GROMACS .gro file of C-alpha atoms in nm:
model
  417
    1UNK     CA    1   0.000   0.000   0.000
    2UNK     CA    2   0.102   0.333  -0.063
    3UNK     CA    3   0.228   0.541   0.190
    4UNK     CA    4   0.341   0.964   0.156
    5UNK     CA    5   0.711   0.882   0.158
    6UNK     CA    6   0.644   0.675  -0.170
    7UNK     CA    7   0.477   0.973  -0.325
    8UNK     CA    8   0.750   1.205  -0.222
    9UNK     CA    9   1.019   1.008  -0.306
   10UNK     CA   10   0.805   1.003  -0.657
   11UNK     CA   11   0.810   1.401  -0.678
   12UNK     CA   12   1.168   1.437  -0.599
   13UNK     CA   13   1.288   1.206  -0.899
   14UNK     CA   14   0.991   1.374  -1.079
   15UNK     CA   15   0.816   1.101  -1.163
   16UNK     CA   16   0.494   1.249  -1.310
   17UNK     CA   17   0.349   0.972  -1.475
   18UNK     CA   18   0.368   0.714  -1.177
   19UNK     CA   19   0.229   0.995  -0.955
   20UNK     CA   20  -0.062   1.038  -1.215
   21UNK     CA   21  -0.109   0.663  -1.235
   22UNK     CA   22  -0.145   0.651  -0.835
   23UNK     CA   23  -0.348   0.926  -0.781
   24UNK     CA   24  -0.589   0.726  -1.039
   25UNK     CA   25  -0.522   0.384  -0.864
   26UNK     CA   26  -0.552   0.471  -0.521
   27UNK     CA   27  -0.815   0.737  -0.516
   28UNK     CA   28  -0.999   0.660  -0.212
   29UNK     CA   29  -0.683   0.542   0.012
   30UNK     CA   30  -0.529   0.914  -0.099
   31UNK     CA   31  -0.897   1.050  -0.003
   32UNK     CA   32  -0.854   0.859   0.326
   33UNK     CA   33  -0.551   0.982   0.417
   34UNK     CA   34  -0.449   1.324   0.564
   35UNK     CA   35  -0.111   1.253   0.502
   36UNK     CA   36  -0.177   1.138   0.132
   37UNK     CA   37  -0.403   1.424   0.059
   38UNK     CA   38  -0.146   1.653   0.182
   39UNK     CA   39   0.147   1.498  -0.034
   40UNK     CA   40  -0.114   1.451  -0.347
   41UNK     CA   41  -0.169   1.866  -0.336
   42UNK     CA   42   0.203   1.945  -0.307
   43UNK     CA   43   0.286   1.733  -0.618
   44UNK     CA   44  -0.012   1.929  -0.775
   45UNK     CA   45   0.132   2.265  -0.667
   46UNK     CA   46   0.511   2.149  -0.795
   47UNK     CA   47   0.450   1.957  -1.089
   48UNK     CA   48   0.287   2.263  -1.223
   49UNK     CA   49   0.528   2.522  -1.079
   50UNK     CA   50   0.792   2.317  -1.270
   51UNK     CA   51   0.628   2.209  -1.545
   52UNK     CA   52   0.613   2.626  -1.686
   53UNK     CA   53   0.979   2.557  -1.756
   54UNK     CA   54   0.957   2.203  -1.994
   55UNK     CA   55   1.010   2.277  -2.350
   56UNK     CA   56   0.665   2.300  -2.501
   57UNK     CA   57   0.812   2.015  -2.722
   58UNK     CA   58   0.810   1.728  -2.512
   59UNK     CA   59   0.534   1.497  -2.562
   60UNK     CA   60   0.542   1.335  -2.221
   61UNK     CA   61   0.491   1.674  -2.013
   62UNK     CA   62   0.161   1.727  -2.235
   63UNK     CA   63   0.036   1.376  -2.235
   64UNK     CA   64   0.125   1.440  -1.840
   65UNK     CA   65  -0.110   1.740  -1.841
   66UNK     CA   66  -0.394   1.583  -2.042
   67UNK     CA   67  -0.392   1.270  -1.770
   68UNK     CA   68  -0.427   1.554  -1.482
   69UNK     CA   69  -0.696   1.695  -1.677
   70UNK     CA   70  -0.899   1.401  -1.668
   71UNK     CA   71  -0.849   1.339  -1.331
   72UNK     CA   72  -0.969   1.652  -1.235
   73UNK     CA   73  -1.302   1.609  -1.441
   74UNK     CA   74  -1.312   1.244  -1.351
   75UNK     CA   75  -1.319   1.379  -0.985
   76UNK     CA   76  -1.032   1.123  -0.875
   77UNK     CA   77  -0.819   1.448  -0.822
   78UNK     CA   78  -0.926   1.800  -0.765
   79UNK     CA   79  -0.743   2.067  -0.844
   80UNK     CA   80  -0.752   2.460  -0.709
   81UNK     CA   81  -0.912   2.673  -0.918
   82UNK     CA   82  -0.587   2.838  -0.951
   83UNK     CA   83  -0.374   2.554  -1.057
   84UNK     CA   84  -0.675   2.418  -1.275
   85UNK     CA   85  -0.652   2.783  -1.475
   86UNK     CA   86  -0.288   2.719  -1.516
   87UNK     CA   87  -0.330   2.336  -1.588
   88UNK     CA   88  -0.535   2.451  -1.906
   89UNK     CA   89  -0.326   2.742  -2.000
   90UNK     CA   90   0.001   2.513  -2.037
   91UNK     CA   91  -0.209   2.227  -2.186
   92UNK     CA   92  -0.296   2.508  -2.457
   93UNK     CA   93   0.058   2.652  -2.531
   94UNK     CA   94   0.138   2.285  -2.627
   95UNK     CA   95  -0.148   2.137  -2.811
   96UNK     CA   96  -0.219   2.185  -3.145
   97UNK     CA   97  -0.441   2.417  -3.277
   98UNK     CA   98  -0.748   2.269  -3.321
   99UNK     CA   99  -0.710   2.058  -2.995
  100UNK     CA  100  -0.590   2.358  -2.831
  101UNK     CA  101  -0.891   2.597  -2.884
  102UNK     CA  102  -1.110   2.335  -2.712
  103UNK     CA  103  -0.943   2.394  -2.403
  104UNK     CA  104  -0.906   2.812  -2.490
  105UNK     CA  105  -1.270   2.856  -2.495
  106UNK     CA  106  -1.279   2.804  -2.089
  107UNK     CA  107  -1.020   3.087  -2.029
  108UNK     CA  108  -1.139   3.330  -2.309
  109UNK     CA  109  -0.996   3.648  -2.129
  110UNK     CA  110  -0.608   3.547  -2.127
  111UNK     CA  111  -0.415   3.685  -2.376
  112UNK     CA  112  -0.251   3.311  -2.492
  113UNK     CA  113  -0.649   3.182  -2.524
  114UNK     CA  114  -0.728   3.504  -2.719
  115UNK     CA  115  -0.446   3.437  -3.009
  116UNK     CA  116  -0.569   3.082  -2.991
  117UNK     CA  117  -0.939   3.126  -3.060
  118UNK     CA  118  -0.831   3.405  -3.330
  119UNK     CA  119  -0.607   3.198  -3.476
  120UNK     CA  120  -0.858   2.878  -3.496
  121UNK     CA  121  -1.134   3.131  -3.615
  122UNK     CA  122  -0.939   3.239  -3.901
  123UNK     CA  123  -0.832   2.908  -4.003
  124UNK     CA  124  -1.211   2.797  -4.036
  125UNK     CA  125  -1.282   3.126  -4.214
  126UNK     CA  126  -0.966   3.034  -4.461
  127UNK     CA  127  -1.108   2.739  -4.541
  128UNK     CA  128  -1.481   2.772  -4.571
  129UNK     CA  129  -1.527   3.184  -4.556
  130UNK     CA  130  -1.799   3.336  -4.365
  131UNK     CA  131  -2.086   3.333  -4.596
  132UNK     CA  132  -2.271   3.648  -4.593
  133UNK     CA  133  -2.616   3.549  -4.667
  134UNK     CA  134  -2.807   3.684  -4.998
  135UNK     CA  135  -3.089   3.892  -4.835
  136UNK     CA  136  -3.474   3.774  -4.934
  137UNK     CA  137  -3.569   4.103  -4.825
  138UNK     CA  138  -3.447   4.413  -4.904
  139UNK     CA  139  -3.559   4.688  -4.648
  140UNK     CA  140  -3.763   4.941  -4.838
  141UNK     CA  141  -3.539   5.231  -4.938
  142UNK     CA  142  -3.191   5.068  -4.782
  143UNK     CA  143  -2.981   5.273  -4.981
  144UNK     CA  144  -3.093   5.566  -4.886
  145UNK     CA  145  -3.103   5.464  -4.544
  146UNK     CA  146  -2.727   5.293  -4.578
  147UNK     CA  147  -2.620   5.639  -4.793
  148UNK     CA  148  -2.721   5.877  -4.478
  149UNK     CA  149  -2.563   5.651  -4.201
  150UNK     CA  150  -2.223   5.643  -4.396
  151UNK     CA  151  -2.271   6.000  -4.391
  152UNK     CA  152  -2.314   6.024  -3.972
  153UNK     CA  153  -2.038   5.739  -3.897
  154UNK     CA  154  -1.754   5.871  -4.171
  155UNK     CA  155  -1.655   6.195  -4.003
  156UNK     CA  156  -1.292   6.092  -3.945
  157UNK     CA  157  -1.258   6.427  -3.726
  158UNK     CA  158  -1.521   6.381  -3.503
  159UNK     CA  159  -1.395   6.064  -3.283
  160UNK     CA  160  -1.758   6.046  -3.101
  161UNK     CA  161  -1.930   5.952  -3.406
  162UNK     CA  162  -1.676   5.788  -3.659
  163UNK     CA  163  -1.694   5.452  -3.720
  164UNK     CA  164  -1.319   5.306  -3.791
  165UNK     CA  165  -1.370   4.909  -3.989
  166UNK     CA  166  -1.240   4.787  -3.664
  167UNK     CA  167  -1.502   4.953  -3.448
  168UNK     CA  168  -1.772   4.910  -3.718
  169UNK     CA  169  -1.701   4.517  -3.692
  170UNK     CA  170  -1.663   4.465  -3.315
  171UNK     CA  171  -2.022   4.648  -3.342
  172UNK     CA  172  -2.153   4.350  -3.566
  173UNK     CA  173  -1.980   4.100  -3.337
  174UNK     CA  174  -2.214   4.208  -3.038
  175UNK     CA  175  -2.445   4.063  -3.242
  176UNK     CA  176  -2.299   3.800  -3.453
  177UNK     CA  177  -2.025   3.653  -3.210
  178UNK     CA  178  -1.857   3.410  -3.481
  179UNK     CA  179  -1.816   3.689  -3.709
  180UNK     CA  180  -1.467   3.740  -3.811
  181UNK     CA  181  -1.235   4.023  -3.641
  182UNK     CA  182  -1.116   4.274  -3.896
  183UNK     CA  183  -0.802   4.132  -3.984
  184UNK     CA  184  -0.960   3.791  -4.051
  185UNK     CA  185  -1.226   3.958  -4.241
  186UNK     CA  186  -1.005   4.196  -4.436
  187UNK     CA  187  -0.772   3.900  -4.556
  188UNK     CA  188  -1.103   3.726  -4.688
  189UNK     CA  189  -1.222   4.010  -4.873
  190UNK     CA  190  -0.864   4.058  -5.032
  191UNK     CA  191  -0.875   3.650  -5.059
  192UNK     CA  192  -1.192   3.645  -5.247
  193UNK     CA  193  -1.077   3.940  -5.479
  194UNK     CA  194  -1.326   4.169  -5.336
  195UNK     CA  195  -1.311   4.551  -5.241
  196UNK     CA  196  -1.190   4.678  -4.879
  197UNK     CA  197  -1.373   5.012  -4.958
  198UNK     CA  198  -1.540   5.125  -4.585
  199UNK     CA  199  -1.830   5.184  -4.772
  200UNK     CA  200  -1.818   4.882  -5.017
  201UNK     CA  201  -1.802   4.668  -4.739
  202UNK     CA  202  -1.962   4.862  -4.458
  203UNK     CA  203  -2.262   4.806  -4.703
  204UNK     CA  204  -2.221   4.437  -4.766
  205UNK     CA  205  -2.192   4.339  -4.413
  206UNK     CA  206  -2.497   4.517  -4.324
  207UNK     CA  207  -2.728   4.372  -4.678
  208UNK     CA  208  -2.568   4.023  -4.560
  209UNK     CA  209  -2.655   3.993  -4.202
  210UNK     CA  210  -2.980   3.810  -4.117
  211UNK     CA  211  -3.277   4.099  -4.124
  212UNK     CA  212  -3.310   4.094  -3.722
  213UNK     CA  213  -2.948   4.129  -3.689
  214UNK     CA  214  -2.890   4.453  -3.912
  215UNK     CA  215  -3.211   4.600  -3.758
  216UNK     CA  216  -3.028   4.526  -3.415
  217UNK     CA  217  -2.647   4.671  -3.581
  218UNK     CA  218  -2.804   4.982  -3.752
  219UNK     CA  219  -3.047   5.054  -3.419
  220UNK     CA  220  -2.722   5.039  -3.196
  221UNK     CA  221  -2.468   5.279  -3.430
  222UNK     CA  222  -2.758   5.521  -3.405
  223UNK     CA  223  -2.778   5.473  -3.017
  224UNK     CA  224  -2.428   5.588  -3.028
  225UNK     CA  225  -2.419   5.854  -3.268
  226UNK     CA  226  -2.752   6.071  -3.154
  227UNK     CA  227  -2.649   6.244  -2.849
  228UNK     CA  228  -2.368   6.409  -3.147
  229UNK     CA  229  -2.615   6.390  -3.471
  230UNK     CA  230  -2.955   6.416  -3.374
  231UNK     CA  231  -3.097   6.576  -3.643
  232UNK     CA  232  -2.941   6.309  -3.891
  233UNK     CA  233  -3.020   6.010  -3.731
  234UNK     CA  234  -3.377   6.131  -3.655
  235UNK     CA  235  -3.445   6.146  -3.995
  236UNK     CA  236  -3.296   5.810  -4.107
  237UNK     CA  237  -3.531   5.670  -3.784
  238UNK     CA  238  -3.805   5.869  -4.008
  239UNK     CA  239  -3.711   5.645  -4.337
  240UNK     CA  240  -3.635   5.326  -4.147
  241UNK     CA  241  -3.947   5.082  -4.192
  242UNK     CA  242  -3.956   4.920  -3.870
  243UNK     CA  243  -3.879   5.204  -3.615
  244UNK     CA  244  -3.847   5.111  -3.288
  245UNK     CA  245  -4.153   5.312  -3.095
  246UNK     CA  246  -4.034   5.530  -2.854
  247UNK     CA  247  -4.172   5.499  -2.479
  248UNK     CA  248  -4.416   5.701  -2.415
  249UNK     CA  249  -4.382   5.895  -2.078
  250UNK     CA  250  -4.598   6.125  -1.972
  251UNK     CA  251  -4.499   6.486  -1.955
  252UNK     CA  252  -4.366   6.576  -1.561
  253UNK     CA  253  -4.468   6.914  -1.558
  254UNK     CA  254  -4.834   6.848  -1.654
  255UNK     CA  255  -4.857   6.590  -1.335
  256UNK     CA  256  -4.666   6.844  -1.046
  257UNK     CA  257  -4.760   7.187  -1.170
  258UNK     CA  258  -4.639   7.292  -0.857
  259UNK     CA  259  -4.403   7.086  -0.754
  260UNK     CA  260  -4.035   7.161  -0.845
  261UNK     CA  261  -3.909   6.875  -1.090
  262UNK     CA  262  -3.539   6.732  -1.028
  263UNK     CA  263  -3.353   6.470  -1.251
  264UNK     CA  264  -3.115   6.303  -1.052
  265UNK     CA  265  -2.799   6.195  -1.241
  266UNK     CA  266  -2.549   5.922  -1.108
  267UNK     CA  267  -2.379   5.647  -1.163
  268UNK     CA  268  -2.429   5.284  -1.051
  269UNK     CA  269  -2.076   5.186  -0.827
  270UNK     CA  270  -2.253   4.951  -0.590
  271UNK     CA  271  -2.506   4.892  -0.372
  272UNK     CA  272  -2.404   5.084  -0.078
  273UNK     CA  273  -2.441   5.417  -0.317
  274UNK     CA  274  -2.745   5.281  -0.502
  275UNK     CA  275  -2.938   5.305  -0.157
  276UNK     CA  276  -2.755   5.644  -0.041
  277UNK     CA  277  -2.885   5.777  -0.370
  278UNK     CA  278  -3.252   5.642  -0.320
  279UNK     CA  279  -3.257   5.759   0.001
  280UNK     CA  280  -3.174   6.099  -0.092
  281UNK     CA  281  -3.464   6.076  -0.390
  282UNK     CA  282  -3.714   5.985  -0.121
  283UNK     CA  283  -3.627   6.182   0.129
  284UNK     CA  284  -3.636   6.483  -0.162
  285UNK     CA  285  -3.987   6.331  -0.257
  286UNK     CA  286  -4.121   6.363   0.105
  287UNK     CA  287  -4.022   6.715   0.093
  288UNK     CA  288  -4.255   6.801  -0.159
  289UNK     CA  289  -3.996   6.775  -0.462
  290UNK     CA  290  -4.102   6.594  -0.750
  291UNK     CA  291  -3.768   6.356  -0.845
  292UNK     CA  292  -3.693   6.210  -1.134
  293UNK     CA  293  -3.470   5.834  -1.072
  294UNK     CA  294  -3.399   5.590  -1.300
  295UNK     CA  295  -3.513   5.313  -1.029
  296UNK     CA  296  -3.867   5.487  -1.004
  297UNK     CA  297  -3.939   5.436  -1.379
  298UNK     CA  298  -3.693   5.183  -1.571
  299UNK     CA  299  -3.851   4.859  -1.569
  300UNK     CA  300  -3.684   4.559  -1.820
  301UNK     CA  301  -3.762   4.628  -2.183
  302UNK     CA  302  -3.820   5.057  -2.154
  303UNK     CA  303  -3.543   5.313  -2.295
  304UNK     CA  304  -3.271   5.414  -2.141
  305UNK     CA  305  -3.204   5.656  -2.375
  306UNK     CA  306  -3.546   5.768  -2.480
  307UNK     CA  307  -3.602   5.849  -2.058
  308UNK     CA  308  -3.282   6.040  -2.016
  309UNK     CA  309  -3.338   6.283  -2.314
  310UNK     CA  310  -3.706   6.342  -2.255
  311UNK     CA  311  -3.668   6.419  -1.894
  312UNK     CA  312  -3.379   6.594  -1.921
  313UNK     CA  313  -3.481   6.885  -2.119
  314UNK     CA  314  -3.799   6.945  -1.866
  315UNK     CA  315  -3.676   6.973  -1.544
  316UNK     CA  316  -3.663   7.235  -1.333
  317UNK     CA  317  -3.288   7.105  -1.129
  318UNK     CA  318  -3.078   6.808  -1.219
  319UNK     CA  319  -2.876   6.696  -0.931
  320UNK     CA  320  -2.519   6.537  -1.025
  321UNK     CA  321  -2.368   6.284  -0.779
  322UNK     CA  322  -2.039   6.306  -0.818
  323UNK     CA  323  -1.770   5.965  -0.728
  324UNK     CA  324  -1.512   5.863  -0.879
  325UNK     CA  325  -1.668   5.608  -1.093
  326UNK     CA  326  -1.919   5.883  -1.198
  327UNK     CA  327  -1.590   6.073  -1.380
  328UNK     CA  328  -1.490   5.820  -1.529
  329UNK     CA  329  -1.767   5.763  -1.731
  330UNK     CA  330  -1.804   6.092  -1.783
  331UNK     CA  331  -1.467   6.148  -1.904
  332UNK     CA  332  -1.505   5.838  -2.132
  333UNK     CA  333  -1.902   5.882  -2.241
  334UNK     CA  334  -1.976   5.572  -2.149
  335UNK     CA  335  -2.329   5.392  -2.046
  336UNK     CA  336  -2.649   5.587  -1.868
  337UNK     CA  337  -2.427   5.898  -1.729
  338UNK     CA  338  -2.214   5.928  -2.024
  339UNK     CA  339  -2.537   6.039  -2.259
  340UNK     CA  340  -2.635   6.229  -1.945
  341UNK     CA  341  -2.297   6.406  -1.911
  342UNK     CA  342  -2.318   6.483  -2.299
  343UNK     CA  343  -2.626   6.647  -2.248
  344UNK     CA  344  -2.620   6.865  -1.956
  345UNK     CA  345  -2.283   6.936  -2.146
  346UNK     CA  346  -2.453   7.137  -2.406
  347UNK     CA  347  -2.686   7.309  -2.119
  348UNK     CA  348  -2.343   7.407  -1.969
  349UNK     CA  349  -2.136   7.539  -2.277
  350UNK     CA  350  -2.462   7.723  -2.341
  351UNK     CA  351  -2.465   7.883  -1.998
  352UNK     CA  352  -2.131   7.860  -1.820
  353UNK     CA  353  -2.176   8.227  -1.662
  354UNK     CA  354  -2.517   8.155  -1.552
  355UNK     CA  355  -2.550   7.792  -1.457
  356UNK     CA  356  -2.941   7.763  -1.301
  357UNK     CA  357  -3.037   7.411  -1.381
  358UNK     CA  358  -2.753   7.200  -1.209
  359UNK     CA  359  -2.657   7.119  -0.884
  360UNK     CA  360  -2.318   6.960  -0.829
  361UNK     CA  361  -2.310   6.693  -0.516
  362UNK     CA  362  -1.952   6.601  -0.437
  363UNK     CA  363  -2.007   6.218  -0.203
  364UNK     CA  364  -1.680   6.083  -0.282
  365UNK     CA  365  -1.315   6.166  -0.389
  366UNK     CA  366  -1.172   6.496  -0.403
  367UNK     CA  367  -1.285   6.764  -0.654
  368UNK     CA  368  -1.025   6.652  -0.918
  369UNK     CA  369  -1.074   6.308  -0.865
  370UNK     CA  370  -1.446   6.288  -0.891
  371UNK     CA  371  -1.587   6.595  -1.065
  372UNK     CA  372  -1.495   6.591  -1.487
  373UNK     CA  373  -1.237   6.925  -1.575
  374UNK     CA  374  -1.484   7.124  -1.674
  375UNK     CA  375  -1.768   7.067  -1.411
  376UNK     CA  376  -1.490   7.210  -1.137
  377UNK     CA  377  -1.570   7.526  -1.178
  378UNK     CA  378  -1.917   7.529  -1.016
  379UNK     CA  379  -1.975   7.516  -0.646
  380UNK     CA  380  -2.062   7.185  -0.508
  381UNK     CA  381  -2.221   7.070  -0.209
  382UNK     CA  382  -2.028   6.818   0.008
  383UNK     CA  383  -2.208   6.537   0.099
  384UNK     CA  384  -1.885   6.325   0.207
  385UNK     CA  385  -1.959   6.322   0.533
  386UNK     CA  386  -2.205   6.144   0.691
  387UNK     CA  387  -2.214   6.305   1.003
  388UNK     CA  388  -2.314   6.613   0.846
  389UNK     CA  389  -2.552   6.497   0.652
  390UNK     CA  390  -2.864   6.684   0.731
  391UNK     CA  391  -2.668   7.025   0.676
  392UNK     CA  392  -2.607   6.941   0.321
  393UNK     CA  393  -2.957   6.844   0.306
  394UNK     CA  394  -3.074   7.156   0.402
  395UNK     CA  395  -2.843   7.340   0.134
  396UNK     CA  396  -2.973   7.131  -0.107
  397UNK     CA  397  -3.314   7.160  -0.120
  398UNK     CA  398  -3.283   7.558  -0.008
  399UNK     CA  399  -3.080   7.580  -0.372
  400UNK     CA  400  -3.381   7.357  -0.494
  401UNK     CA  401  -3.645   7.580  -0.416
  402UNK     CA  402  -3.425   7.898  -0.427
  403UNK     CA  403  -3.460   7.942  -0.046
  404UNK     CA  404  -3.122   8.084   0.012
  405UNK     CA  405  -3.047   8.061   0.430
  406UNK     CA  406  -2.857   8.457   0.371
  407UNK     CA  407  -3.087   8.676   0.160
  408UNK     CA  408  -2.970   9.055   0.033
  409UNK     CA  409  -3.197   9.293   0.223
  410UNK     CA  410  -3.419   9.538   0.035
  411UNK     CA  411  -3.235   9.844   0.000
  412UNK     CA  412  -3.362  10.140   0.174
  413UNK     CA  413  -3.425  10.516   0.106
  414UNK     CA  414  -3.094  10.766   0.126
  415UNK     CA  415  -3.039  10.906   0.470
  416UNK     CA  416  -3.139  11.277   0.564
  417UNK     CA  417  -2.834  11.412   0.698
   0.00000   0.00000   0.00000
C-alpha cells in the first residue's frame, strides 16, 4: 500500500506519470488519508510550478497534463481553481491548434487563449469563408437609409461619431459573435478578390446579415451617434421601416404643476451608493420635490435613452452625484451617465456664466478626482460626510427651491443728513 514517503520520493525524482497513475489507482486510500491528501496537493502545486519551464516540445509533459486533466473532471483528483486555470493554460501553449482551442474557450480572457481562438477562427474562415447570406428582403429604401448613415459614422474628425472598420465590426460582433475580427475579415475580402472600400463593405456586411441582426447593428450605431447627430439620425429613424416606438412617458410638468421637478444623475458603483442615492430621492420626494430616478421608472424592456433625453430637457434642477466612478464615465461617455454628461454638457457650454439648472453633489473623492475638468468650476455641495448629513440636506433643497439661508436685504431710502 502506498504510503506519503512513496509519493515524495516520486516528486523528488519527478516522476509524473507514476504519480498520475497513483493518484488514479488509489483514489480513495489518498482521499482517506491526511497525510496522502497533503502529499497529493504538493505534487499538484510542484508539478505545475515546474512544469512552466519544460520545453513546449516534449510529448510526455503534455500527455502528463492531459492525464491531470482528466483526473480533475473524472473527480479522482481536484485541483484549485488556480492551478486548474494554469493546468489549461500550459495544456494550450502545447497542443495543437485545433485541440488547443477546445481547451481556450474556458479561459477566453487570457491573452494566450485570445491568439488561440483568433487563430482557430481564421483558419475555419480560410477554409470555408464566412458566408454572408443573400438577403430575401431588401428593407424598403436601404440605400438611402445605408447612404445617410455612412454620412453620420464617416466623419474621421469627429472621434464620437466615426466609425473606424475595426469599431464598425466589433459592433456587428455584439451581435454576430462568430463573425470574423477585422483582420480575418479583411484578408477574406482581399482572398476572395473583393473591395476593402469602408463603404463597399460597410454596405455588404450590413445587406448580408440576417434581417433581425442589421435592424439590431443599424439601431445600436444610431444609439451611439444621436447624443452628437440628432438631427441626422432622426431622420434616417423617419425612413427606417420598422422604427423602434419610442416609450411614451408622460410629460412631468403636466402631473406636479407645482411641484419643483429634479432629474437626478449618477452612476451605478454599488449597492451601498445605489441606496444612499434612493434615500436621498425619497427623502427629496417627502419634501414636496417631484424627483426624477432611473429606479422609479426603468422597468426591463423601456429606454434608457429615450427616458434620459425626454426628462432631461424638462426639469426644473438636475442633481449630479459626483464619485469617482461617476468621472470616469463621464470622461469616457460611457453607459447611462455618459449620454447624461453629454447632455447637460450642451446646457453648460450654453450657460457657463449663468449655470441655473444643475446642482453639483460632491459624495466621494476629491474635486479633481471625482468631478470631470470642466464641471470644477461650479460650487458643489459636500455630501462626504455622513455626520453632516442633514446640513447638506438643508443646502440642497434651499438651492432647490431657491430658499437661500442669507438673503440681500431690500435696499432702503438715502439718509437725511
Amino acid at each position: 500500500m502506498i504510503n506519503q514517503e512513496d509519493l515524495y520520493q516520486l516528486l523528488y525524482n519527478e516522476q509524473w506519470t507514476e504519480i498520475l497513475n497513483l493518484l488514479y489507482k488509489e483514489k480513495q486510500h489518498i482521499k482517506n488519508d491526511v497525510l496522502l491528501s497533503f502529499a497529493s496537493k504538493t505534487f499538484e502545486a510542484e508539478f505545475l510550478n515546474k512544469v512552466k519551464n519544460y520545453d513546449n516540445s516534449r510529448i510526455d509533459i503534455t500527455n502528463n497534463l492531459s492525464k491531470l486533466y482528466l483526473l480533475h473532471h473524472g473527480n479522482f483528483h481536484q485541483l484549485t481553481d488556480e492551478n486548474y486555470k494554469t493546468l489549461i493554460l500550459e495544456i494550450v501553449k502545447r497542443k495543437p491548434l485545433e485541440e488547443a482551442y477546445q481547451y481556450a474557450i474556458t479561459f477566453p480572457d487570457e491573452d494566450i487563449c485570445k491568439k488561440i481562438i483568433s487563430d482557430f477562427n481564421f483558419l475555419i474562415i480560410k477554409k470555408e469563408g464566412y458566408k454572408l447570406r443573400q438577403p430575401n428582403k431588401t428593407p424598403q429604401n436601404w440605400i438611402e437609409i445605408y447612404n445617410r448613415l455612412f454620412e453620420v459614422i464617416n466623419n474621421q474628425s469627429d472621434t464620437a461619431t466615426y466609425f473606424s472598420g475595426p469599431r464598425f465590426i466589433d459592433t456587428i460582433r455584439q451581435y454576430e459573435p462568430f463573425f470574423p475580427d477585422y483582420p480575418q475579415f479583411i484578408n477574406q475580402r482581399n482572398f476572395e478578390g473583393k473591395s476593402t472600400s469602408r463603404k463597399i463593405f460597410y454596405y455588404d456586411i450590413l445587406l448580408g446579415l440576417r434581417e433581425d441582426i442589421r435592424v439590431k447593428v443599424i439601431t445600436r450605431i444610431l444609439e451611439i451617434v444621436k447624443p452628437f447627430e440628432k438631427e441626422k439620425v432622426i431622420a434616417i429613424e423617419n425612413i427606417i421601416d420598422n422604427k423602434i416606438p419610442e416609450v411614451k412617458i408622460e410629460k412631468i410638468s403636466s402631473i406636479y404643476n407645482n411641484k419643483p421637478n429634479v432629474f437626478i444623475s449618477y452612476s451605478w458603483d454599488n449597492k451601498e451608493h445605489k441606496n444612499w442615492v434612493l434615500n436621498l430621492a425619497n427623502k427629496l420626494c417627502s419634501d414636496g420635490i417631484n424627483v426624477i430616478l432611473d429606479r422609479y421608472y426603468l422597468k426591463p424592456g423601456k429606454n434608457l435613452t429615450h427616458f434620459v433625453e425626454e426628462n432631461l430637457s424638462q426639469v426644473d434642477r438636475v442633481i449630479v452625484i459626483f464619485t469617482k466612478n461617476y468621472k470616469l464615465k463621464a470622461d469616457k461617455r460611457t453607459g447611462g451617465v455618459g449620454y447624461e454628461y453629454s447632455i447637460m454638457n450642451v446646457e453648460l457650454y450654453n450657460n457657463q456664466t449663468s449655470n441655473e439648472k444643475i446642482i453639483p453633489i460632491l459624495r466621494e473623492g476629491t474635486k479633481e478626482e471625482s468631478i470631470p475638468t470642466f464641471m470644477q468650476q461650479f460650487i458643489h455641495i459636500d455630501t462626504r460626510n455622513d455626520e453632516n448629513f442633514e446640513n447638506s440636506y438643508i443646502d440642497l433643497i434651499r438651492e432647490i427651491y431657491n430658499e437661500p439661508e442669507i438673503k440681500k436685504p431690500k435696499i432702503g431710502e438715502k439718509p437725511i443728513f
